[in-house]
XYZ file of C-alpha atoms in Angstrom:
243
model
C 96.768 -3.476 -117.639
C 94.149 -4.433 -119.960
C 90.214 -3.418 -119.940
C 87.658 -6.172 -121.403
C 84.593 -5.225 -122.238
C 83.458 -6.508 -118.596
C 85.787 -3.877 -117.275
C 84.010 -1.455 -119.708
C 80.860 -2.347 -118.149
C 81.501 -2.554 -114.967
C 83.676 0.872 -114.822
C 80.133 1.987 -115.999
C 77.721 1.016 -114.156
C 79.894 2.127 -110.723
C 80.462 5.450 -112.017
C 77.449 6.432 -113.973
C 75.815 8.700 -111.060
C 79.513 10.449 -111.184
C 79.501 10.872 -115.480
C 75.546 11.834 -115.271
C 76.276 14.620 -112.836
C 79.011 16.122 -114.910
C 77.183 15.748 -117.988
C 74.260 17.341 -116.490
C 76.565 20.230 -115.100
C 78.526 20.935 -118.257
C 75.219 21.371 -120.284
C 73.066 23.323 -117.554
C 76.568 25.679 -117.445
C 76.947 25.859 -120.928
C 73.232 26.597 -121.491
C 72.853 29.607 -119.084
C 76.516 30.563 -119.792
C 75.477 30.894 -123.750
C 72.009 32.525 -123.205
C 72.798 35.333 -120.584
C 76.503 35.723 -121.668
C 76.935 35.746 -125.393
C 75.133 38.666 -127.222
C 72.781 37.081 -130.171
C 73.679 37.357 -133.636
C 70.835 38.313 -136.153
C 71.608 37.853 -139.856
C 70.016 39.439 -143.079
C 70.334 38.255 -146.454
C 70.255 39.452 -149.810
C 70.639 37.753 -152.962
C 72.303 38.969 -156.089
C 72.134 37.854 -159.872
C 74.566 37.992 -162.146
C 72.589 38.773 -166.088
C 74.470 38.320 -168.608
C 73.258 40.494 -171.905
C 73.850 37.680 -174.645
C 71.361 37.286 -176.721
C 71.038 33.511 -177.253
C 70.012 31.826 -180.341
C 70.788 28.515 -179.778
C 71.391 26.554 -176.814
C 74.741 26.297 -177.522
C 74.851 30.276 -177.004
C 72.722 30.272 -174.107
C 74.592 27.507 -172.542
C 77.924 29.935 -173.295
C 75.919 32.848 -171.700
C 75.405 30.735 -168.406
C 79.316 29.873 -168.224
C 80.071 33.037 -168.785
C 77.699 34.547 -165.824
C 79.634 32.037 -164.070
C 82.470 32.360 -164.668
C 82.412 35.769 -163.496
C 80.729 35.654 -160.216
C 83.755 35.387 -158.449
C 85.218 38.573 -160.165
C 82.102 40.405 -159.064
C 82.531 39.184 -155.564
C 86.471 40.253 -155.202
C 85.182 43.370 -156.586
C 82.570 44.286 -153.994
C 84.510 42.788 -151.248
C 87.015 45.852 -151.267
C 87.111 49.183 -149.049
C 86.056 51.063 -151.656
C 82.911 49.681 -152.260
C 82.044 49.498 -148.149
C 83.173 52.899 -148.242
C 80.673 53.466 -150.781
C 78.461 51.431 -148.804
C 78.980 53.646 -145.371
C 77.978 56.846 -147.286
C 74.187 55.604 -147.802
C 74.385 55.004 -144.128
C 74.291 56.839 -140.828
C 77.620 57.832 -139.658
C 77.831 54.622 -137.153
C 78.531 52.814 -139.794
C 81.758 52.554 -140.561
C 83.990 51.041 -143.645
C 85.312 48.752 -141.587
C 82.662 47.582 -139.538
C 80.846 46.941 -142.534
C 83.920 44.652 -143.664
C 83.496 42.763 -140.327
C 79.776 42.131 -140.333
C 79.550 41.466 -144.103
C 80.338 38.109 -146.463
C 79.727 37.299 -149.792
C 79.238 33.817 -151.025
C 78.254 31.665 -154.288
C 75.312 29.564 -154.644
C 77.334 26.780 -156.411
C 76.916 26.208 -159.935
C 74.616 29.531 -160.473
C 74.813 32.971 -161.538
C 73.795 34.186 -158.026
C 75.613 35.038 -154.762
C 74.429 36.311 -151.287
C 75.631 38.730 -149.059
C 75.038 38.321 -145.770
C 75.167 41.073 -143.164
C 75.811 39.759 -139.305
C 74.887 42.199 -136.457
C 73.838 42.421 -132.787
C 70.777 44.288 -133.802
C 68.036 43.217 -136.110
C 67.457 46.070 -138.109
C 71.231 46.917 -138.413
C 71.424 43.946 -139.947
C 68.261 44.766 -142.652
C 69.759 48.337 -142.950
C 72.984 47.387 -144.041
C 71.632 44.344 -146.301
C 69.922 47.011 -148.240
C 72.283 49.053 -148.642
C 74.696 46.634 -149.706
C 71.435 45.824 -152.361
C 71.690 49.195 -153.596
C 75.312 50.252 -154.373
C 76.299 46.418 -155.275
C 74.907 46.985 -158.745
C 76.110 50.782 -159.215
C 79.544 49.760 -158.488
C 79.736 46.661 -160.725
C 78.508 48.659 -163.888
C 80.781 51.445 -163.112
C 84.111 49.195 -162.672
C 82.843 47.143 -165.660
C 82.267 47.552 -169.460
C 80.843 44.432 -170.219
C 77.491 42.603 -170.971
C 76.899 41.726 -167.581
C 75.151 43.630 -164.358
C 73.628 42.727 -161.128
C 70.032 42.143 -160.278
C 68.047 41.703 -157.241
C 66.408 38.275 -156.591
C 65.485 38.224 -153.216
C 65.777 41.599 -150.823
C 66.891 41.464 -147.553
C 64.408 40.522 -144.971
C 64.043 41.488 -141.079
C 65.496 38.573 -139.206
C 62.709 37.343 -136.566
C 64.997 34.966 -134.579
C 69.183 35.166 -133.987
C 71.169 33.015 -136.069
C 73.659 32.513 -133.186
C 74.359 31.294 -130.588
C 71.776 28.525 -130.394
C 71.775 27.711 -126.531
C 70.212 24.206 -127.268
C 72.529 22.813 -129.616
C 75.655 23.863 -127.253
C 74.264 22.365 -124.218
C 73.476 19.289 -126.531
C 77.176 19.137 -127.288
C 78.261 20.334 -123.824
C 76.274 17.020 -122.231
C 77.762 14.594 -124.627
C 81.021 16.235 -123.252
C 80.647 15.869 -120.200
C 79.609 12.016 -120.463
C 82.837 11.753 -122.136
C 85.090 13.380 -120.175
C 83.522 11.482 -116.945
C 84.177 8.586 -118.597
C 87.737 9.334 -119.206
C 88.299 10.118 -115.591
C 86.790 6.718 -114.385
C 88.941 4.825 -116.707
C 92.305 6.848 -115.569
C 90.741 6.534 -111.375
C 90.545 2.604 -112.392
C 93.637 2.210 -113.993
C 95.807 3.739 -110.812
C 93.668 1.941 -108.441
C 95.634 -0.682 -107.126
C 93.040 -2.074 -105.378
C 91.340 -5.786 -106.193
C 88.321 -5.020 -107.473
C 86.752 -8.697 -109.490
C 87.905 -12.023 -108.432
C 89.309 -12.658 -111.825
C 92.391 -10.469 -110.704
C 93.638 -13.100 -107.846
C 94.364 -15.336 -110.728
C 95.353 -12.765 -113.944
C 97.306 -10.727 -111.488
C 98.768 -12.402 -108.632
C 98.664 -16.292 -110.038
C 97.043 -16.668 -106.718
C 93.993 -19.398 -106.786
C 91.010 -18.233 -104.923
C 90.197 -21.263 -102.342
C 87.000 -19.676 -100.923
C 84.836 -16.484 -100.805
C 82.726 -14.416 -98.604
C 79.075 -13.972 -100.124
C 77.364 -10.657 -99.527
C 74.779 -10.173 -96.659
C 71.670 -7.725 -96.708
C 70.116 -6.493 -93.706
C 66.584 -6.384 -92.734
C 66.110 -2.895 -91.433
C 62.013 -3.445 -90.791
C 63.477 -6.614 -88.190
C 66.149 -4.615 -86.968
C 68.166 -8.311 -87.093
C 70.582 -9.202 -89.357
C 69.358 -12.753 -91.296
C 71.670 -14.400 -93.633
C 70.118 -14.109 -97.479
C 72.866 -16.623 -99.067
C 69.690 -18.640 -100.591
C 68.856 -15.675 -102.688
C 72.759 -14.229 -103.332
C 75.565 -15.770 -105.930
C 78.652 -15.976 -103.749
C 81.525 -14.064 -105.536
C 83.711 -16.656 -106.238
C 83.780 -20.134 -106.053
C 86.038 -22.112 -104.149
């Protein structure tokens, strides 16, 4: 069995109360589901540079110095994401916080093609999440310069800031997802219903399916409620199928 793009249509339009009403479930469930269920996420940033002590000359030097800062950004990173620096971390905190919660709640990331990465700290609480951000602001550069000799140390360009709104979950942008879902999945259910209905459903299937012509047809009839008597409207509706 084959569906034309008349079949499309018309598999539509007669189940399109059924695929609204899912749609409209799925994202009203997901919605309330995601704002009374799931515990919001608050997320405080800091950002880190990476100076490198060259004293450039030329631009050819200074353009050395910025591949170099580069270059090792990454090292610094692997370097700071290691138990002994959240251990060093969990010492300028209160004792709730732990080495490894600290691991869990805290990522490090490059700004591409700059000498600066981020570390972002993810907690349940707001000012967790500031606490530990500057923390991780303070030891980051103690710990670089005492792992490295080199002509290179951390600085502060942007301090962590008191998140104002959760970064997750986003209720909205689920049930946004969730409807489109849900129209999809409806529509996948009408097509499967169709497909194992056996039924006769357009007149083009007495001749595609059964080879059998259609001779004549029975037009539809509306009743006139106000009247209470049932008057034939064939003037104003298209018979099904001609004879």
């Amino acid at each position: 069995m084959e569906f034309s793009f008349k079949d499309i249509l018309n598999i539509i339009k007669k189940n399109i109360i059924f695929m609204l009403i899912v749609a409209i479930l799925a994202a009203a469930g997901t919605y309330f589901a995601t704002a009374l269920l799931v515990s919001p996420t608050y997320t405080s940033t800091v950002k880190l540079y990476v100076n490198a002590k060259i004293n450039a000359k030329t631009s050819y030097e200074e353009l050395n110095s910025h591949n170099y800062a580069q270059k090792i950004v990454a090292t610094y990173i692997e370097v700071l994401n290691t138990n002994h620096f959240y251990s060093k971390v969990a010492e300028e905190l209160p004792d709730k916080y732990s080495a490894t919660y600290l691991k869990n709640n805290i990522s490090f990331s490059e700004v591409a093609d700059t000498e600066v990465f981020s570390a972002s700290v993810s907690c349940n609480d707001p000012i967790d999440a500031k606490t530990i951000a500057d923390a991780v602001a303070k030891v980051a550069p103690q710990t670089i310069k005492e792992q490295f000799e080199s002509n290179a140390n951390l600085k502060i360009v942007d301090e962590a800031q008191l998140p104002k709104a959760p970064t997750s979950p986003n209720p909205t942008r689920n049930a946004a997802v969730a409807f489109i879902g849900g129209l999809v999945l409806s529509l996948i259910i009408a097509f499967v219903r169709d497909y194992f209905d056996v039924k006769i459903k357009y007149d083009y299937e007495m001749t595609v399916l059964c080879g059998l012509p259609v001779l004549a047809a029975v037009p539809e009839f509306n009743k006139d409620n106000k009247s209470g008597n049932s008057q034939n409207t064939k003037n104003n509706n298209k018979t099904k199928a001609e004879a």
